[in-house]
Amino acid sequence: PTAQNPPAAVGEAEAKPTRGFLSSLGHNLVDDVKHIPRRNSAYWLAGGVAVAYAIHPIDKRFNEHLVGHSNPFVAGQAIGELPTILGAGVAAYAIGRAKGYTRTEHLGMDEIESALLSEAIVEAAKEVIRRPRPTPISGKLHSGFSMPSGHATMTFAAATVLQQHLGYKAAIP
């Protein structure tokens, strides 16, 4: 077989069978889940848990300090949401499919997969950890649990896909 031009993304086979959107999505999600239990994944998970426990004692003071101050992370509330990341993935996939841009279509599919898989992992972890959200100044509690952060997880998953497809400069912003 001839080599792809440009080369495939990291870990991607040179030729894949042609499938429809739902078939491809289902197949790829199952394949992704099979590859989660790796030594590298365990190292990152252990490191993240260690850092979370290390900074846990200052959480309350840090949150109290942020209340009433300008919050530089406000934009991240919209950018790191499931609808934003998933919508961008769907848009990239649809444009790539419609225009015949296979690399854009593949990027979009990978963003969709990462968003769905990240959301599933975060929601499962929140049910296991069950850490309550901090009480805001208004006193109105938000629903759900606070740990792990869905916004952070979703953003890093999307950045990882961008890095694998387009290089580290695309993932930094």
Coordinates of C-alpha atoms in Angstrom, one line a residue:
P1 CA 0.0 0.0 0.0
T2 CA 1.1 3.6 -0.6
A3 CA 1.8 5.9 2.2
Q4 CA -0.8 8.5 3.1
N5 CA 0.1 12.1 2.2
P6 CA 0.0 13.8 4.6
P7 CA 0.9 11.1 7.1
A8 CA -1.8 9.8 9.4
A9 CA -2.2 11.2 13.0
V10 CA -0.3 9.5 15.8
G11 CA -1.4 6.0 16.3
E12 CA -3.7 6.0 13.3
A13 CA -3.6 3.1 10.8
E14 CA -2.8 4.1 7.2
A15 CA -6.1 2.8 5.8
K16 CA -9.4 2.5 7.5
P17 CA -12.6 0.8 6.3
T18 CA -15.2 3.1 5.0
R19 CA -18.1 3.4 7.4
G20 CA -21.1 5.7 8.0
F21 CA -21.0 8.4 10.7
L22 CA -22.8 6.4 13.5
S23 CA -21.0 3.1 12.6
S24 CA -17.6 4.9 12.6
L25 CA -18.4 6.8 15.8
G26 CA -19.5 3.6 17.7
H27 CA -16.5 1.6 16.4
N28 CA -14.0 4.3 17.3
L29 CA -15.5 4.9 20.8
V30 CA -15.3 1.2 21.6
D31 CA -11.7 1.1 20.3
D32 CA -10.9 4.2 22.4
V33 CA -12.3 2.6 25.6
K34 CA -10.2 -0.5 24.9
H35 CA -7.1 1.7 24.9
I36 CA -7.7 3.6 28.1
P37 CA -6.1 1.1 30.5
R38 CA -2.5 1.8 29.7
R39 CA 0.5 2.5 32.0
N40 CA 0.8 6.1 30.7
S41 CA -2.9 6.7 31.5
A42 CA -2.3 5.4 35.0
Y43 CA 0.6 7.8 35.5
W44 CA -1.4 10.8 34.4
L45 CA -4.4 9.7 36.6
A46 CA -2.2 9.2 39.6
G47 CA -0.5 12.6 39.1
G48 CA -3.8 14.4 38.7
V49 CA -5.2 12.8 41.9
A50 CA -2.0 13.6 43.8
V51 CA -2.2 17.3 42.8
A52 CA -5.9 17.5 43.6
Y53 CA -5.3 16.1 47.1
A54 CA -2.3 18.3 47.6
I55 CA -4.2 21.5 46.9
H56 CA -7.5 20.5 48.5
P57 CA -6.7 22.1 51.8
I58 CA -6.4 25.6 50.2
D59 CA -9.5 25.2 48.0
K60 CA -11.9 27.0 50.3
R61 CA -9.6 30.0 50.9
F62 CA -8.7 30.2 47.2
N63 CA -12.4 30.2 46.2
E64 CA -13.2 32.8 48.8
H65 CA -10.4 35.0 47.4
L66 CA -11.8 34.8 43.9
V67 CA -15.3 35.8 45.0
G68 CA -15.8 39.5 44.2
H69 CA -12.7 39.7 42.0
S70 CA -12.4 39.7 38.3
N71 CA -12.4 36.0 37.2
P72 CA -10.1 35.4 34.3
F73 CA -11.7 32.0 33.7
V74 CA -15.2 33.3 32.7
A75 CA -14.5 32.7 29.0
G76 CA -13.6 29.2 29.8
Q77 CA -17.1 28.6 31.1
A78 CA -18.4 28.8 27.6
I79 CA -15.4 27.6 25.6
G80 CA -15.0 24.5 27.8
E81 CA -18.6 23.4 27.7
L82 CA -19.8 20.2 26.1
P83 CA -22.0 22.0 23.6
T84 CA -19.2 24.3 22.4
I85 CA -16.6 21.6 22.0
L86 CA -19.0 19.0 20.6
G87 CA -20.5 21.7 18.3
A88 CA -17.0 22.6 16.9
G89 CA -16.3 18.9 16.3
V90 CA -19.6 18.4 14.5
A91 CA -19.0 21.6 12.4
A92 CA -15.5 20.4 11.4
Y93 CA -16.8 16.9 10.6
A94 CA -19.7 18.3 8.5
I95 CA -17.5 20.8 6.6
G96 CA -14.9 18.1 6.0
R97 CA -17.5 15.7 4.8
A98 CA -19.3 18.2 2.6
K99 CA -16.2 19.6 1.0
G100 CA -14.3 16.3 0.7
Y101 CA -11.6 17.4 3.2
T102 CA -10.7 14.1 4.8
R103 CA -8.3 15.5 7.3
T104 CA -10.9 18.0 8.5
E105 CA -13.5 15.3 8.6
H106 CA -11.2 13.1 10.7
L107 CA -10.3 16.0 13.0
G108 CA -14.0 16.6 13.6
M109 CA -14.7 13.0 14.3
D110 CA -11.9 12.8 16.8
E111 CA -13.2 15.9 18.5
I112 CA -16.7 14.4 18.7
E113 CA -15.2 11.2 20.2
S114 CA -13.1 13.0 22.7
A115 CA -16.0 15.2 23.8
L116 CA -18.3 12.2 24.3
L117 CA -15.7 10.0 26.0
S118 CA -14.5 12.9 28.3
E119 CA -18.1 13.7 29.3
A120 CA -18.8 10.0 30.1
I121 CA -15.6 9.6 32.2
V122 CA -16.2 12.9 34.1
E123 CA -19.8 12.2 34.9
A124 CA -18.8 8.7 36.2
A125 CA -16.0 10.1 38.2
K126 CA -18.2 12.8 39.8
E127 CA -20.7 10.0 40.9
V128 CA -17.8 8.1 42.5
I129 CA -16.0 11.1 44.1
R130 CA -19.3 13.0 45.0
R131 CA -17.5 16.2 46.0
P132 CA -20.1 19.0 46.6
R133 CA -19.8 22.3 44.7
P134 CA -18.7 25.3 46.8
T135 CA -21.5 27.5 48.0
P136 CA -21.5 30.8 46.0
I137 CA -22.0 34.2 47.7
S138 CA -25.6 34.2 46.6
G139 CA -26.2 31.0 48.6
K140 CA -27.9 29.3 45.7
L141 CA -26.4 25.9 45.3
H142 CA -25.7 24.6 41.9
S143 CA -26.7 21.1 41.0
G144 CA -24.2 18.2 40.5
F145 CA -20.8 17.6 41.9
S146 CA -17.6 19.6 41.4
M147 CA -14.8 17.1 40.9
P148 CA -13.4 16.4 38.4
S149 CA -13.9 19.6 36.4
G150 CA -15.8 18.8 33.2
H151 CA -14.7 22.1 31.7
A152 CA -11.0 21.4 32.3
T153 CA -11.3 17.8 31.1
M154 CA -13.2 18.7 28.0
T155 CA -10.7 21.5 27.1
F156 CA -7.7 19.3 27.6
A157 CA -9.2 16.5 25.6
A158 CA -10.0 18.9 22.7
A159 CA -6.5 20.4 22.9
T160 CA -5.0 16.9 22.8
V161 CA -6.9 16.1 19.6
L162 CA -5.8 19.4 18.0
Q163 CA -2.2 18.7 19.0
Q164 CA -2.2 15.2 17.5
H165 CA -3.7 16.5 14.2
L166 CA -2.2 20.0 13.8
G167 CA 0.8 20.2 16.2
Y168 CA 1.4 21.7 19.6
K169 CA 1.0 25.3 18.4
A170 CA -2.7 24.6 17.5
A171 CA -3.3 23.1 21.0
I172 CA -1.8 25.9 23.2
P173 CA -4.6 28.5 22.8

